């Protein structure tokens, strides 16, 4: 991933690098350094949030920090200045470090923390975040740094101590006045848990906090419309779903199934292997993998430019996960190679990482089929939109007690609804119906799944 460098009076300006996967901007979450700090090659200098993940950005230069271009909460475009570094007094560099790495000289740029540099022998201590008052919106000085950011004298607090723009967004969306929230983080920083606690507190003083970047139009009673900017992950979701609806002639079919046998099978598995519990989602994933082996047409995509259908060699299974940053679809590559226990462990770890915002962008792309358990929201059914450019998506509703006929007798069973949305260009109803029926049969009679694997 390429960054960039310009030199003015022996200073080096590190440009926000290309974060990959078509991402053109990133929001500054937290600076790891301050003006005047001495940094070494590959030291993490800032945490940024893209539309897909939160990542640490390392600086490929060594020296003293002269300028931080942007404040927490500010969106910076790729290729624009991020941090300016000057040589140490006398032009000396820290011992053992080059001014910038050979990769930068060659134009390849640096890599993001967590993606590997191939030569990480030294252990660097994570810097403790510097706490600073962050009024919203931050006023930028002539260098692009929030006013007062370069001052070494602590200023008296004039606003709530909030570092994360995610916390600000959560408060704004729910109308929480941050000045009334007591922060429990280091130095009194307000965390997400503090805002959530304020939402449930009976005496919480709530007030609509309009977005100062957007503003709101007044209405007759003096209140304002809430304006939600279509940026970041929300914009990516909107663009992708709109493209899916524009390009894919989708059809949705559904069926009600008796999931009692599946729940009983899960209970038996977990009783036999208590140290490696298996979730219902993992069993549904295993059933989908069995269905895709029988009906590979649904594990494909349409290449409109080449005018052909590409059936994937492996199943890169996407799992829809609702997070504080919006709906994300992390991908388990070559899921067909995993055992059911491995599927369960990978699903748990992947969804947890997605909700924490720690997945790299590469883990959020490249899926070939998506499984969406929207039953966790307490709904029975849906007509899901295909995750472009995939060709199909299976949705699962909540599992509830319903009357069901068993062997000619009315009984109360655990019933759920399965919905399959598919691209009609890759197959006709026979294939889609065959896949959905196979999935339904395996849910109702898990022994069929064992016979098919």
Short mmCIF file of C-alpha atoms in Angstrom, two decimals:
data_model
loop_
_atom_site.label_atom_id
_atom_site.label_comp_id
_atom_site.label_asym_id
_atom_site.label_seq_id
_atom_site.Cartn_x
_atom_site.Cartn_y
_atom_site.Cartn_z
CA UNK A 1 0.00 0.00 0.00
CA UNK A 2 1.59 3.19 -1.08
CA UNK A 3 2.06 6.31 0.97
CA UNK A 4 3.89 9.36 -0.28
CA UNK A 5 6.57 11.86 0.66
CA UNK A 6 7.29 15.46 -0.19
CA UNK A 7 10.28 17.44 1.09
CA UNK A 8 10.19 21.12 2.09
CA UNK A 9 13.18 22.49 4.01
CA UNK A 10 14.33 18.98 4.87
CA UNK A 11 11.01 17.99 6.37
CA UNK A 12 9.20 14.89 5.16
CA UNK A 13 5.44 14.83 4.71
CA UNK A 14 3.86 11.40 4.97
CA UNK A 15 0.68 11.20 2.92
CA UNK A 16 -2.29 9.07 3.96
CA UNK A 17 -1.52 5.77 2.19
CA UNK A 18 -3.80 3.82 -0.08
CA UNK A 19 -5.72 1.62 2.35
CA UNK A 20 -6.77 -0.80 -0.37
CA UNK A 21 -10.08 -2.24 -1.55
CA UNK A 22 -11.08 0.99 -3.30
CA UNK A 23 -11.11 3.06 -0.10
CA UNK A 24 -10.52 6.73 -0.84
CA UNK A 25 -10.64 8.30 2.63
CA UNK A 26 -10.29 7.58 6.33
CA UNK A 27 -11.46 9.21 9.53
CA UNK A 28 -8.88 10.03 12.19
CA UNK A 29 -9.83 8.21 15.38
CA UNK A 30 -6.84 8.95 17.60
CA UNK A 31 -3.35 10.33 17.21
CA UNK A 32 -0.68 8.14 18.82
CA UNK A 33 1.87 10.97 18.82
CA UNK A 34 1.93 14.73 19.43
CA UNK A 35 3.86 17.62 17.93
CA UNK A 36 7.41 17.49 19.28
CA UNK A 37 7.52 13.73 19.78
CA UNK A 38 10.40 11.74 18.32
CA UNK A 39 9.25 8.83 16.16
CA UNK A 40 11.08 5.87 14.70
CA UNK A 41 10.62 4.06 11.41
CA UNK A 42 7.42 1.99 11.33
CA UNK A 43 6.10 3.47 14.57
CA UNK A 44 2.31 3.67 14.67
CA UNK A 45 1.38 7.35 14.62
CA UNK A 46 -2.39 7.39 14.14
CA UNK A 47 -5.44 5.15 14.33
CA UNK A 48 -7.89 5.70 11.47
CA UNK A 49 -11.31 4.32 10.67
CA UNK A 50 -12.18 3.42 7.10
CA UNK A 51 -15.52 2.27 5.82
CA UNK A 52 -14.43 -1.28 6.57
CA UNK A 53 -12.10 -1.39 9.56
CA UNK A 54 -10.14 0.50 12.20
CA UNK A 55 -6.40 0.26 11.58
CA UNK A 56 -3.13 1.70 12.90
CA UNK A 57 -1.04 3.57 10.35
CA UNK A 58 2.77 3.39 10.75
CA UNK A 59 5.05 6.17 9.57
CA UNK A 60 7.96 5.16 7.29
CA UNK A 61 10.11 8.12 8.43
CA UNK A 62 12.14 8.82 11.57
CA UNK A 63 12.55 12.19 13.22
CA UNK A 64 10.57 14.77 15.19
CA UNK A 65 6.88 15.42 14.62
CA UNK A 66 6.36 18.92 13.21
CA UNK A 67 2.71 18.87 12.14
CA UNK A 68 -0.32 16.64 12.54
CA UNK A 69 -2.57 17.23 9.57
CA UNK A 70 -6.07 16.82 10.92
CA UNK A 71 -7.82 16.34 14.24
CA UNK A 72 -9.70 13.38 15.71
CA UNK A 73 -13.00 13.00 13.90
CA UNK A 74 -11.75 14.62 10.68
CA UNK A 75 -11.94 12.73 7.40
CA UNK A 76 -8.74 12.78 5.33
CA UNK A 77 -8.56 11.78 1.65
CA UNK A 78 -5.99 9.24 0.52
CA UNK A 79 -2.90 10.98 -0.83
CA UNK A 80 -3.27 14.09 1.35
CA UNK A 81 -0.76 15.08 4.07
CA UNK A 82 -1.09 13.12 7.28
CA UNK A 83 2.00 13.95 9.35
CA UNK A 84 5.13 16.05 8.81
CA UNK A 85 8.47 14.80 10.18
CA UNK A 86 11.68 16.80 10.51
CA UNK A 87 15.20 15.45 11.13
CA UNK A 88 16.44 15.68 14.70
CA UNK A 89 18.59 18.67 15.66
CA UNK A 90 21.82 18.57 13.71
CA UNK A 91 20.34 16.23 11.16
CA UNK A 92 21.12 13.15 13.26
CA UNK A 93 18.74 10.25 13.09
CA UNK A 94 17.87 7.84 15.89
CA UNK A 95 20.49 5.12 16.09
CA UNK A 96 19.75 2.07 14.05
CA UNK A 97 17.08 3.66 11.85
CA UNK A 98 17.11 4.93 8.29
CA UNK A 99 15.21 8.04 7.40
CA UNK A 100 12.78 5.93 5.47
CA UNK A 101 12.63 2.32 4.45
CA UNK A 102 13.87 0.78 1.24
CA UNK A 103 10.30 -0.03 0.29
CA UNK A 104 9.50 3.69 0.32
CA UNK A 105 12.47 4.46 -1.89
CA UNK A 106 11.20 1.85 -4.33
CA UNK A 107 7.75 3.40 -4.30
CA UNK A 108 6.00 0.41 -2.72
CA UNK A 109 5.12 2.36 0.41
CA UNK A 110 4.62 1.10 3.91
CA UNK A 111 2.05 -1.31 5.22
CA UNK A 112 -0.59 -0.95 7.90
CA UNK A 113 0.02 -2.31 11.37
CA UNK A 114 -1.24 -5.87 11.56
CA UNK A 115 -0.59 -6.72 7.91
CA UNK A 116 3.07 -7.67 8.45
CA UNK A 117 6.32 -6.07 7.31
CA UNK A 118 8.37 -9.22 7.16
CA UNK A 119 11.06 -7.96 9.50
CA UNK A 120 9.49 -7.16 12.82
CA UNK A 121 12.16 -8.26 15.27
CA UNK A 122 11.91 -5.31 17.63
CA UNK A 123 9.00 -5.07 20.05
CA UNK A 124 7.47 -1.63 20.28
CA UNK A 125 5.40 -0.55 23.24
CA UNK A 126 1.99 0.83 22.39
CA UNK A 127 1.93 4.48 23.35
CA UNK A 128 -0.57 5.61 25.94
CA UNK A 129 -3.08 7.93 24.27
CA UNK A 130 -2.58 11.58 25.06
CA UNK A 131 -5.79 12.99 26.45
CA UNK A 132 -6.83 16.37 25.19
CA UNK A 133 -9.97 18.43 25.13
CA UNK A 134 -11.59 17.92 21.75
CA UNK A 135 -14.31 20.50 21.10
CA UNK A 136 -16.65 19.64 18.25
CA UNK A 137 -16.12 20.67 15.59
CA UNK A 138 -12.35 21.10 15.98
CA UNK A 139 -11.06 24.45 14.73
CA UNK A 140 -8.15 24.00 12.37
CA UNK A 141 -5.19 26.30 12.30
CA UNK A 142 -3.21 27.27 9.21
CA UNK A 143 -1.28 24.00 9.30
CA UNK A 144 -4.40 21.87 9.41
CA UNK A 145 -3.94 20.94 13.07
CA UNK A 146 -6.72 21.59 15.54
CA UNK A 147 -6.12 24.91 17.25
CA UNK A 148 -4.00 24.45 20.35
CA UNK A 149 -2.87 20.95 19.44
CA UNK A 150 0.79 21.99 19.44
CA UNK A 151 0.67 23.65 22.84
CA UNK A 152 2.49 21.88 25.66
CA UNK A 153 0.45 23.63 28.37
CA UNK A 154 -2.74 21.80 29.34
CA UNK A 155 -5.82 23.84 28.69
CA UNK A 156 -8.75 23.84 31.10
CA UNK A 157 -11.56 21.57 29.93
CA UNK A 158 -14.16 23.36 27.85
CA UNK A 159 -16.00 20.31 26.54
CA UNK A 160 -16.55 16.65 27.29
CA UNK A 161 -13.43 14.48 27.03
CA UNK A 162 -14.19 12.36 23.99
CA UNK A 163 -11.46 10.86 21.82
CA UNK A 164 -13.44 8.48 19.62
CA UNK A 165 -15.67 9.87 16.86
CA UNK A 166 -17.65 6.64 17.19
CA UNK A 167 -18.67 7.69 20.70
CA UNK A 168 -19.63 11.14 19.45
CA UNK A 169 -21.71 9.60 16.68
CA UNK A 170 -23.48 7.27 19.10
CA UNK A 171 -24.30 10.18 21.40
CA UNK A 172 -25.50 12.32 18.51
CA UNK A 173 -27.74 9.59 17.10
CA UNK A 174 -29.42 9.04 20.47
CA UNK A 175 -29.57 12.68 21.54
CA UNK A 176 -27.23 12.31 24.52
CA UNK A 177 -25.70 15.55 25.82
CA UNK A 178 -22.05 14.56 26.35
CA UNK A 179 -21.55 17.40 28.84
CA UNK A 180 -23.84 15.51 31.21
CA UNK A 181 -22.04 12.15 30.86
CA UNK A 182 -19.41 11.08 33.38
CA UNK A 183 -16.44 9.45 31.68
CA UNK A 184 -14.97 6.29 33.18
CA UNK A 185 -12.01 6.00 30.84
CA UNK A 186 -8.42 7.10 31.60
CA UNK A 187 -8.38 10.75 32.60
CA UNK A 188 -12.17 10.93 32.48
CA UNK A 189 -12.49 10.06 28.79
CA UNK A 190 -16.07 9.19 27.82
CA UNK A 191 -16.33 5.70 26.39
CA UNK A 192 -19.10 3.97 24.46
CA UNK A 193 -20.22 2.19 27.65
CA UNK A 194 -20.69 5.56 29.34
CA UNK A 195 -23.00 6.76 26.59
CA UNK A 196 -24.96 3.51 26.68
CA UNK A 197 -25.29 3.85 30.47
CA UNK A 198 -26.61 7.39 30.00
CA UNK A 199 -29.25 6.04 27.63
CA UNK A 200 -30.61 3.71 30.31
CA UNK A 201 -30.24 6.06 33.28
CA UNK A 202 -33.70 7.27 34.40
CA UNK A 203 -32.44 10.77 35.18
CA UNK A 204 -30.37 11.17 32.06
CA UNK A 205 -30.64 14.60 30.50
CA UNK A 206 -31.10 14.02 26.80
CA UNK A 207 -30.86 16.74 24.19
CA UNK A 208 -30.76 16.65 20.42
CA UNK A 209 -27.24 17.46 19.30
CA UNK A 210 -27.27 18.51 15.63
CA UNK A 211 -24.30 17.70 13.47
CA UNK A 212 -22.40 21.01 13.17
CA UNK A 213 -20.98 19.93 9.83
CA UNK A 214 -24.42 19.49 8.31
CA UNK A 215 -26.94 21.51 10.26
CA UNK A 216 -30.66 20.86 10.47
CA UNK A 217 -33.70 22.50 8.99
CA UNK A 218 -36.15 23.96 11.57
CA UNK A 219 -39.77 22.84 11.66
CA UNK A 220 -42.87 24.50 13.01
CA UNK A 221 -42.49 23.49 16.67
CA UNK A 222 -38.89 24.68 16.93
CA UNK A 223 -37.33 21.24 16.69
CA UNK A 224 -34.93 20.40 13.87
CA UNK A 225 -34.80 17.58 11.37
CA UNK A 226 -32.06 15.09 12.09
CA UNK A 227 -29.54 15.07 9.24
CA UNK A 228 -27.44 11.91 9.00
CA UNK A 229 -24.48 12.29 6.61
CA UNK A 230 -24.22 9.47 4.09
CA UNK A 231 -20.53 8.84 4.68
CA UNK A 232 -18.18 6.08 5.75
CA UNK A 233 -19.60 2.60 6.12
CA UNK A 234 -23.17 3.88 5.64
CA UNK A 235 -22.21 5.22 2.21
CA UNK A 236 -20.46 1.98 1.25
CA UNK A 237 -23.55 -0.02 2.25
CA UNK A 238 -25.84 2.32 0.32
CA UNK A 239 -23.70 2.19 -2.82
CA UNK A 240 -23.32 -1.58 -2.75
CA UNK A 241 -27.00 -2.33 -2.15
CA UNK A 242 -28.07 0.18 -4.78
CA UNK A 243 -25.72 -1.42 -7.29
CA UNK A 244 -27.07 -4.86 -6.38
CA UNK A 245 -30.63 -3.77 -7.08
CA UNK A 246 -29.63 -2.03 -10.33
CA UNK A 247 -27.63 -4.89 -11.82
CA UNK A 248 -29.02 -8.14 -10.42
CA UNK A 249 -32.43 -9.51 -11.44
CA UNK A 250 -33.09 -11.09 -8.07
CA UNK A 251 -35.82 -13.48 -6.98
CA UNK A 252 -36.70 -14.50 -3.42
CA UNK A 253 -38.21 -17.83 -2.45
CA UNK A 254 -38.91 -19.06 1.07
CA UNK A 255 -40.11 -22.01 3.12
CA UNK A 256 -41.12 -22.64 6.74
CA UNK A 257 -39.18 -25.46 8.40
CA UNK A 258 -39.32 -27.43 11.64
CA UNK A 259 -35.97 -26.75 13.32
CA UNK A 260 -36.65 -28.95 16.36
CA UNK A 261 -34.30 -31.66 15.11
CA UNK A 262 -31.53 -29.14 14.46
CA UNK A 263 -31.78 -27.76 18.00
CA UNK A 264 -31.72 -31.28 19.42
CA UNK A 265 -28.65 -32.12 17.31
CA UNK A 266 -26.85 -29.02 18.52
CA UNK A 267 -27.63 -29.90 22.14
CA UNK A 268 -26.28 -33.43 21.62
CA UNK A 269 -23.07 -32.14 20.00
CA UNK A 270 -22.44 -29.63 22.77
CA UNK A 271 -23.10 -32.23 25.45
CA UNK A 272 -20.50 -34.48 23.84
CA UNK A 273 -17.94 -31.68 23.28
CA UNK A 274 -18.51 -29.07 26.02
CA UNK A 275 -15.10 -27.50 25.42
CA UNK A 276 -15.91 -26.77 21.77
CA UNK A 277 -19.55 -25.66 21.62
CA UNK A 278 -21.24 -25.39 18.24
CA UNK A 279 -23.70 -22.61 17.44
CA UNK A 280 -26.87 -22.85 15.37
CA UNK A 281 -25.20 -20.47 12.89
CA UNK A 282 -22.31 -22.91 12.49
CA UNK A 283 -24.71 -25.77 11.75
CA UNK A 284 -26.58 -23.62 9.24
CA UNK A 285 -23.26 -22.73 7.62
CA UNK A 286 -22.40 -26.43 7.37
CA UNK A 287 -25.78 -27.09 5.75
CA UNK A 288 -25.25 -24.25 3.25
CA UNK A 289 -21.85 -25.66 2.32
CA UNK A 290 -23.48 -29.02 1.68
CA UNK A 291 -26.11 -27.37 -0.50
CA UNK A 292 -23.56 -25.40 -2.49
CA UNK A 293 -21.64 -28.58 -3.23
CA UNK A 294 -24.82 -29.97 -4.80
CA UNK A 295 -25.80 -26.71 -6.49
CA UNK A 296 -22.55 -24.85 -7.34
CA UNK A 297 -24.44 -22.49 -9.64
CA UNK A 298 -25.32 -20.42 -6.57
CA UNK A 299 -21.66 -20.08 -5.58
CA UNK A 300 -20.87 -17.80 -8.49
CA UNK A 301 -20.93 -14.30 -9.92
CA UNK A 302 -21.77 -12.75 -13.27
CA UNK A 303 -18.99 -10.94 -15.16
CA UNK A 304 -21.07 -8.53 -17.23
CA UNK A 305 -18.10 -7.20 -19.21
CA UNK A 306 -16.88 -10.63 -20.27
CA UNK A 307 -20.46 -11.91 -20.58
CA UNK A 308 -19.91 -15.10 -18.64
CA UNK A 309 -20.64 -16.69 -15.26
CA UNK A 310 -17.75 -17.47 -12.91
CA UNK A 311 -18.33 -20.41 -10.57
CA UNK A 312 -15.92 -20.11 -7.65
CA UNK A 313 -13.61 -23.03 -6.90
CA UNK A 314 -14.06 -22.57 -3.14
CA UNK A 315 -16.84 -21.25 -0.93
CA UNK A 316 -15.85 -17.93 0.60
CA UNK A 317 -18.71 -17.69 3.06
CA UNK A 318 -19.90 -14.24 4.08
CA UNK A 319 -21.63 -13.82 7.43
CA UNK A 320 -23.80 -10.72 7.85
CA UNK A 321 -22.95 -9.07 11.18
CA UNK A 322 -24.62 -6.00 12.67
CA UNK A 323 -22.07 -3.73 14.33
CA UNK A 324 -21.96 -0.23 15.80
CA UNK A 325 -20.48 0.88 12.47
CA UNK A 326 -23.28 -0.64 10.41
CA UNK A 327 -23.87 -3.93 8.63
CA UNK A 328 -20.63 -5.71 7.77
CA UNK A 329 -20.12 -9.03 5.96
CA UNK A 330 -16.86 -10.64 7.08
CA UNK A 331 -15.73 -13.56 4.92
CA UNK A 332 -14.50 -17.04 5.86
CA UNK A 333 -12.33 -18.05 2.93
CA UNK A 334 -12.50 -21.67 1.75
CA UNK A 335 -15.07 -22.45 4.41
CA UNK A 336 -15.70 -25.85 2.81
CA UNK A 337 -12.34 -27.00 4.17
CA UNK A 338 -13.33 -26.42 7.80
CA UNK A 339 -14.86 -28.97 10.12
CA UNK A 340 -18.07 -28.04 11.92
CA UNK A 341 -16.12 -27.32 15.12
CA UNK A 342 -13.66 -25.16 13.16
CA UNK A 343 -16.56 -23.35 11.52
CA UNK A 344 -18.05 -22.57 14.93
CA UNK A 345 -14.74 -21.24 16.27
CA UNK A 346 -14.04 -19.15 13.15
CA UNK A 347 -17.56 -17.70 13.12
CA UNK A 348 -17.34 -16.67 16.77
CA UNK A 349 -13.91 -15.10 16.37
CA UNK A 350 -14.77 -13.37 13.09
CA UNK A 351 -18.05 -11.81 14.22
CA UNK A 352 -16.41 -10.63 17.46
CA UNK A 353 -13.60 -9.00 15.49
CA UNK A 354 -16.08 -7.40 13.10
CA UNK A 355 -18.01 -5.84 15.96
CA UNK A 356 -14.76 -4.63 17.52
CA UNK A 357 -13.72 -3.06 14.20
CA UNK A 358 -10.43 -4.95 14.15
CA UNK A 359 -10.84 -6.89 10.90
CA UNK A 360 -8.56 -5.79 8.04
CA UNK A 361 -10.34 -4.68 4.85
CA UNK A 362 -9.30 -7.88 3.05
CA UNK A 363 -11.49 -9.91 5.42
CA UNK A 364 -14.56 -7.94 4.34
CA UNK A 365 -14.40 -8.63 0.61
CA UNK A 366 -14.25 -11.56 -1.78
CA UNK A 367 -17.30 -13.50 -0.58
CA UNK A 368 -19.09 -15.93 -2.91
CA UNK A 369 -22.21 -16.69 -0.83
CA UNK A 370 -23.72 -14.98 2.22
CA UNK A 371 -25.59 -16.35 5.24
CA UNK A 372 -27.73 -13.80 7.10
CA UNK A 373 -29.28 -14.66 10.45
CA UNK A 374 -31.74 -11.78 10.84
CA UNK A 375 -33.74 -13.83 13.33
CA UNK A 376 -31.59 -12.25 16.05
CA UNK A 377 -33.64 -9.08 15.49
CA UNK A 378 -36.84 -10.92 16.36
CA UNK A 379 -38.25 -11.06 12.83
CA UNK A 380 -39.65 -14.04 11.00
CA UNK A 381 -38.82 -13.35 7.37
CA UNK A 382 -37.24 -10.99 4.88
CA UNK A 383 -36.47 -10.53 1.19
CA UNK A 384 -32.68 -10.00 1.50
CA UNK A 385 -30.71 -7.99 -1.03
CA UNK A 386 -27.84 -9.94 -2.59
CA UNK A 387 -24.36 -8.90 -1.52
CA UNK A 388 -23.00 -7.78 -4.91
CA UNK A 389 -21.32 -9.36 -6.88
CA UNK A 390 -22.44 -12.65 -5.33
CA UNK A 391 -25.33 -14.63 -6.80
CA UNK A 392 -27.26 -15.75 -3.73
CA UNK A 393 -27.95 -15.15 -0.06
CA UNK A 394 -29.74 -17.31 2.51
CA UNK A 395 -31.68 -15.55 5.25
CA UNK A 396 -32.83 -17.20 8.48
CA UNK A 397 -35.65 -15.91 10.66
CA UNK A 398 -36.20 -16.37 14.38
CA UNK A 399 -36.93 -19.83 15.76
CA UNK A 400 -40.24 -19.81 17.67
CA UNK A 401 -42.84 -22.25 18.97
CA UNK A 402 -45.59 -22.83 16.42
CA UNK A 403 -48.25 -25.45 15.78
CA UNK A 404 -46.97 -28.08 13.34
CA UNK A 405 -48.32 -31.32 11.99
CA UNK A 406 -46.12 -34.31 12.88
CA UNK A 407 -47.19 -37.76 11.70
CA UNK A 408 -50.74 -36.56 11.25
CA UNK A 409 -50.91 -35.05 14.74
CA UNK A 410 -50.81 -31.40 15.74
CA UNK A 411 -47.79 -30.57 17.88
CA UNK A 412 -45.84 -27.54 19.08
CA UNK A 413 -42.48 -27.39 17.29
CA UNK A 414 -39.55 -25.01 16.88
CA UNK A 415 -40.24 -23.36 13.52
CA UNK A 416 -38.22 -20.92 11.43
CA UNK A 417 -38.45 -19.42 7.95
CA UNK A 418 -35.66 -19.72 5.38
CA UNK A 419 -35.43 -17.17 2.54
CA UNK A 420 -33.21 -17.58 -0.50
CA UNK A 421 -32.58 -14.60 -2.76
CA UNK A 422 -30.80 -15.56 -5.97
CA UNK A 423 -29.60 -14.00 -9.21
CA UNK A 424 -31.91 -15.33 -11.94
CA UNK A 425 -29.09 -14.96 -14.47
CA UNK A 426 -27.04 -17.78 -12.93
CA UNK A 427 -29.85 -20.31 -12.59
CA UNK A 428 -33.57 -20.92 -12.84
CA UNK A 429 -36.09 -21.80 -10.19
CA UNK A 430 -35.30 -25.51 -10.30
CA UNK A 431 -31.75 -25.03 -9.05
CA UNK A 432 -32.72 -22.41 -6.46
CA UNK A 433 -35.64 -24.50 -5.25
CA UNK A 434 -33.46 -27.60 -5.08
CA UNK A 435 -30.89 -25.80 -2.94
CA UNK A 436 -33.49 -24.35 -0.57
CA UNK A 437 -35.25 -27.70 -0.26
CA UNK A 438 -31.94 -29.42 0.55
CA UNK A 439 -31.23 -26.84 3.25
CA UNK A 440 -34.74 -27.20 4.68
CA UNK A 441 -34.55 -31.00 4.70
CA UNK A 442 -31.21 -30.92 6.53
CA UNK A 443 -32.61 -28.49 9.11
CA UNK A 444 -35.59 -30.76 9.74
CA UNK A 445 -33.60 -34.02 9.56
CA UNK A 446 -29.93 -33.41 10.35
CA UNK A 447 -29.16 -37.06 9.63
CA UNK A 448 -29.47 -36.16 5.94
CA UNK A 449 -26.57 -33.75 6.37
CA UNK A 450 -24.39 -36.49 7.83
CA UNK A 451 -25.27 -38.73 4.91
CA UNK A 452 -24.32 -35.99 2.43
CA UNK A 453 -20.85 -35.17 3.84
#
